[in-house]
C-alpha cells in the first residue's frame, strides 16, 4: 500500500504522511564507536548487509542560506526517489558525516531477491560449474624464467577460478554454482545491478513525462554524489579479515612505480573495475608492446641518418663557402625581405640529412606493415579476452539507456514481433535530428579550418616581420642568424600558437559534441559512445592534423616564382620552404604538438586531481582520515566522470595518428609514444586507484568505434607517408638527379654522383625582372650580382621558354607519381595478404568458445532432463495412487 501510494503521488512528488523518510532510515549522527572501530567497514551498522552504493546529499535544514521554496522541492524529489528505491526492494540506511553534519550519506543494499531478479533482467552471465578445460601450456618454455620476472606474482594476486557461465534465470537457480550466497554476486556485479536500478527509478512525473535516474538528480544538485565503494585504503590492507583488499593489491602490483616493468593484472582490473576498464588497459598494454618493435626500427633508421650525415653531399654543397656561400637567393617576401646566401641554411640542412635519408623510406614501408600486424593481432587478443571475460554475446544483452526509454512516447508495430512498442520519435523526426546534428558538426569543422587559415595568415605576415627584424648579414656569419632564421622563427611561433588554439577549441567542442549526441538520443550506451566517438574524433582529426597536412602538402607547393609570385587573398605572398624542403618544419610541428599534448594531458589528468585532493585534505580536520568511515573517505576523492575513459581512448588514438600518419618525417615518434605509454599506463593506474572514486563497473565486448577508426588511420597512413616522401622530402628529386641528370645527356659527370645537385635544383632569376611590387627589395649588398636563385625547376632568363618548367621538373613529377603508385600498391598488397592470413579469432579460441557453449548447453539440458524426469516420476506416482484409490472397493 505504501509503494502504491508513493507511485500515485509522483506527479506532485509528495510522499504519504508516514513521517519523514529520514526517520525511516534510522537517521542519527553516529559517533566513532558506532562504526565498531572499523573505519574501513563495507557494511551497514548491523555488520551483515553489504553497502553496494552510496548516495550523498546536503541536508537543507542545516544549510546556512536556506532558500525554503527551492530546498523543499529538492527534499520532496529526493524523498520520492528514495521511497521508490525502497519499493523496488533496495534497503537504505542514512548516516550523517563525521566531519560535516550537513552531509548525509545514504547507503544502499540490494538483498538476494533483488539481485536475482535484476540479474535475470540484465542477462548477467553467472557461474554454472568450474571450468575443467585445461589451458594450453606455453610454447616458449625456454623463456618461462623471463616471463615469470615480468608477470605478477601469483602468490600475491591469485589466478581467478574459471567457470562455465550462462545468463541467470531465477527458475533454474539450482543449475548455478551457488556455494555462498554472499559471494555468488561479486561486489562489481552488485554495484552494476544497483546502478541499473538507480538509473531507472522515477522521482517525478509531470504531464505524462517521467523524470528519473540518479544522473539527473546529481546534475541538478539534489544529490552531491553517487558512487560504489572502494574495498579498502590503497596504502594498506583492511583490518576486516573478510575484505579481499583488491584496491591495495592493484596499487601494489599495478599502479606503484616499482611495478612499471611488470605485466598488468588484467583479470583483477576487470574484476574490480569491470570489463570496460579492463579492455582499455588490455588494448593500451598491447599497443605499447607493439610500439617497442616500431621504436627499435625507428631508432635504427634515425641512427642511420645521423651516422651518414657527414656523407650527405648536397648538405656539404650548401655549407661549402665556394658553393653555398656564393649562391645568392631571392627574397622570400616583398619589399622588406633581403637577398640572402644559401649557406645560412647550413645547420638546418645538416639536421635535414638525418631525417631525409634512405632510412626514412625503409621506415615508412615498415610502419605500413607494422600497423596492419598490430590491428590484426589485437583482434585475436580481443577475441581471447571476449572468451575469458564472458562478453562474446554481450551485444545481444545490452539494455536501452534510461534517457532513451524516458522519451519513448510514440507507439509503433514491431515488424518482427508484430507487437506494439514505444519509440522516441518517428522516422521523419529521426531524419531531422540527424540532419541538424550533421550540420552542427560540419559548422565546427569549418570553424577549425578557419582557425588553420588564420594560422597561415599569421605565418605569412609574421615572416615579413622576422625578415625585417632579425639580423640581415648576407654572409650568414651572425650567430643568431646561423640558428634562428626567419623560417625557423616563424615555424616555432606558429606551432606554439597552433597548439594553444587546438587546446582551446578542444575544450569548447567537447561540450558541444556531448550536447549534439544527447540531442541525437542513441538507444544503447554503446550506440551513444560510438556516436560521440565519431564526432569527437572527426573534430580532433581536423583540429590536430590540419596544420601538419598544410605543412606537408601545401606549403611551398604553389608559390609561383620571384617575378610572378602567388598571393593569398590578393595580399599575402605564399610561404616558401627552405631549400631542403619543408620536412624539417613538419618534424618541428610534430614534436611541439606531441610533446605539448603529453605535458598538457598529464597536467589535466594527474596534477589537477592530486592538487584538488590535497586541498581537500587540508580543509578536513587533521588526522580525521583515521576515524572517518569508508564512504566518507571515498566521497572526498575526485569523480572520474562518465566520459573519463572516452578521453583516455581519444588521447591514445590521436597519438596513434601522429605515430602512423606522419612517421616518414619523424622516425623517433614511436619511441616518444612508447615512453609516454609506459608512463601513461602506470599514471592512469595510479589515478584510478588513489585519486578517483571507484567507477561503476560496466560491460564491454571490445574497444567500440575506436577499432574502425584505427583501421581508417592505417589505410590513410600509407597515402600520407608516400606523399610525404614524394612531395615533402627531397628524396625523389635527388634520385632523379643521381640516375638521370648527373650524367649525359643532361649532366656533365662521367659517373653517377650527387655533386652539382644544389646548383641543378636552384633556378636562376634576373633581378631586373622583379615586378614593381617587389622593386623595393634591399639588394644594395649584392655587389655586381644581377641574378638570384630560387627553389624550383624552371628555365633561366634568356631561354626561349624562360621561367617555364624545365625537363627536370617533368621527370621529377613523373617519378613522384610513379613512386606513390608503386609504394601504395606494394604496401596495400602486403596489408591485404596479412589481413587474409591472420584470422580475427584464432583456431584455439574458436574451439574453446564452441566447446564451452556445447558443455554449457549439455549441462543445462541434463539438469532440465533430471528435473523433468523427477517431475514425471512424481506425476506417475500420483497417477498410480489415484488409480489404486479408484479401484479399491469402497468400505461399507
CSV table of N, CA and C in Angstrom, one decimal, residues 330 561 762-770 786-790 794-804:
chain,number,residue,atom,x,y,z
A,330,UNK,N,66.9,34.6,-53.8
A,330,UNK,CA,66.0,35.7,-54.0
A,330,UNK,C,65.2,35.9,-52.7
A,561,UNK,N,57.0,32.0,-58.9
A,561,UNK,CA,58.4,32.3,-59.0
A,561,UNK,C,58.6,33.8,-58.7
A,762,UNK,N,68.4,24.6,-58.2
A,762,UNK,CA,68.0,26.0,-57.9
A,762,UNK,C,68.0,26.8,-59.3
A,763,UNK,N,66.8,27.3,-59.6
A,763,UNK,CA,66.6,28.1,-60.8
A,763,UNK,C,67.2,29.5,-60.7
A,764,UNK,N,67.4,30.1,-61.9
A,764,UNK,CA,68.0,31.5,-61.9
A,764,UNK,C,66.9,32.5,-62.3
A,765,UNK,N,67.0,33.6,-61.5
A,765,UNK,CA,66.1,34.7,-61.8
A,765,UNK,C,66.9,36.0,-62.0
A,766,UNK,N,66.5,36.8,-63.0
A,766,UNK,CA,67.1,38.1,-63.3
A,766,UNK,C,66.5,39.2,-62.4
A,767,UNK,N,67.3,39.8,-61.6
A,767,UNK,CA,66.8,40.8,-60.7
A,767,UNK,C,66.0,41.9,-61.4
A,768,UNK,N,66.4,42.3,-62.6
A,768,UNK,CA,65.7,43.3,-63.3
A,768,UNK,C,64.3,42.9,-63.7
A,769,UNK,N,64.0,41.7,-63.6
A,769,UNK,CA,62.6,41.2,-63.9
A,769,UNK,C,61.6,41.3,-62.8
A,770,UNK,N,62.1,41.7,-61.6
A,770,UNK,CA,61.1,41.9,-60.5
A,770,UNK,C,60.0,42.9,-60.9
A,786,UNK,N,73.6,40.4,-60.6
A,786,UNK,CA,72.4,40.8,-61.3
A,786,UNK,C,71.3,39.7,-61.3
A,787,UNK,N,71.7,38.5,-60.8
A,787,UNK,CA,70.7,37.4,-60.7
A,787,UNK,C,70.7,36.9,-59.3
A,788,UNK,N,69.6,36.1,-59.0
A,788,UNK,CA,69.4,35.4,-57.8
A,788,UNK,C,68.8,34.0,-58.1
A,789,UNK,N,68.9,33.2,-57.1
A,789,UNK,CA,68.4,31.8,-57.3
A,789,UNK,C,67.2,31.5,-56.4
A,790,UNK,N,66.3,30.6,-56.8
A,790,UNK,CA,65.1,30.2,-56.1
A,790,UNK,C,64.9,28.8,-56.3
A,794,UNK,N,62.9,25.6,-63.3
A,794,UNK,CA,62.5,26.4,-64.4
A,794,UNK,C,63.7,26.8,-65.3
A,795,UNK,N,63.3,27.2,-66.5
A,795,UNK,CA,64.4,27.6,-67.5
A,795,UNK,C,64.9,29.0,-67.1
A,796,UNK,N,66.1,29.3,-67.3
A,796,UNK,CA,66.7,30.6,-66.9
A,796,UNK,C,66.3,31.7,-67.8
A,797,UNK,N,66.5,33.0,-67.4
A,797,UNK,CA,66.2,34.1,-68.3
A,797,UNK,C,67.0,34.1,-69.6
A,798,UNK,N,66.4,34.5,-70.7
A,798,UNK,CA,67.1,34.5,-72.0
A,798,UNK,C,66.7,33.2,-72.7
A,799,UNK,N,66.2,32.2,-72.1
A,799,UNK,CA,65.8,30.9,-72.7
A,799,UNK,C,64.5,31.2,-73.5
A,800,UNK,N,64.3,30.5,-74.6
A,800,UNK,CA,63.0,30.7,-75.4
A,800,UNK,C,61.8,30.5,-74.5
A,801,UNK,N,61.9,29.6,-73.5
A,801,UNK,CA,60.8,29.4,-72.6
A,801,UNK,C,61.2,29.8,-71.2
A,802,UNK,N,61.7,31.0,-71.1
A,802,UNK,CA,62.2,31.4,-69.8
A,802,UNK,C,61.1,31.4,-68.7
A,803,UNK,N,61.5,31.0,-67.5
A,803,UNK,CA,60.7,30.8,-66.4
A,803,UNK,C,59.5,29.8,-66.5
A,804,UNK,N,59.6,29.0,-67.6
A,804,UNK,CA,58.7,27.8,-67.7
A,804,UNK,C,59.4,26.6,-67.1
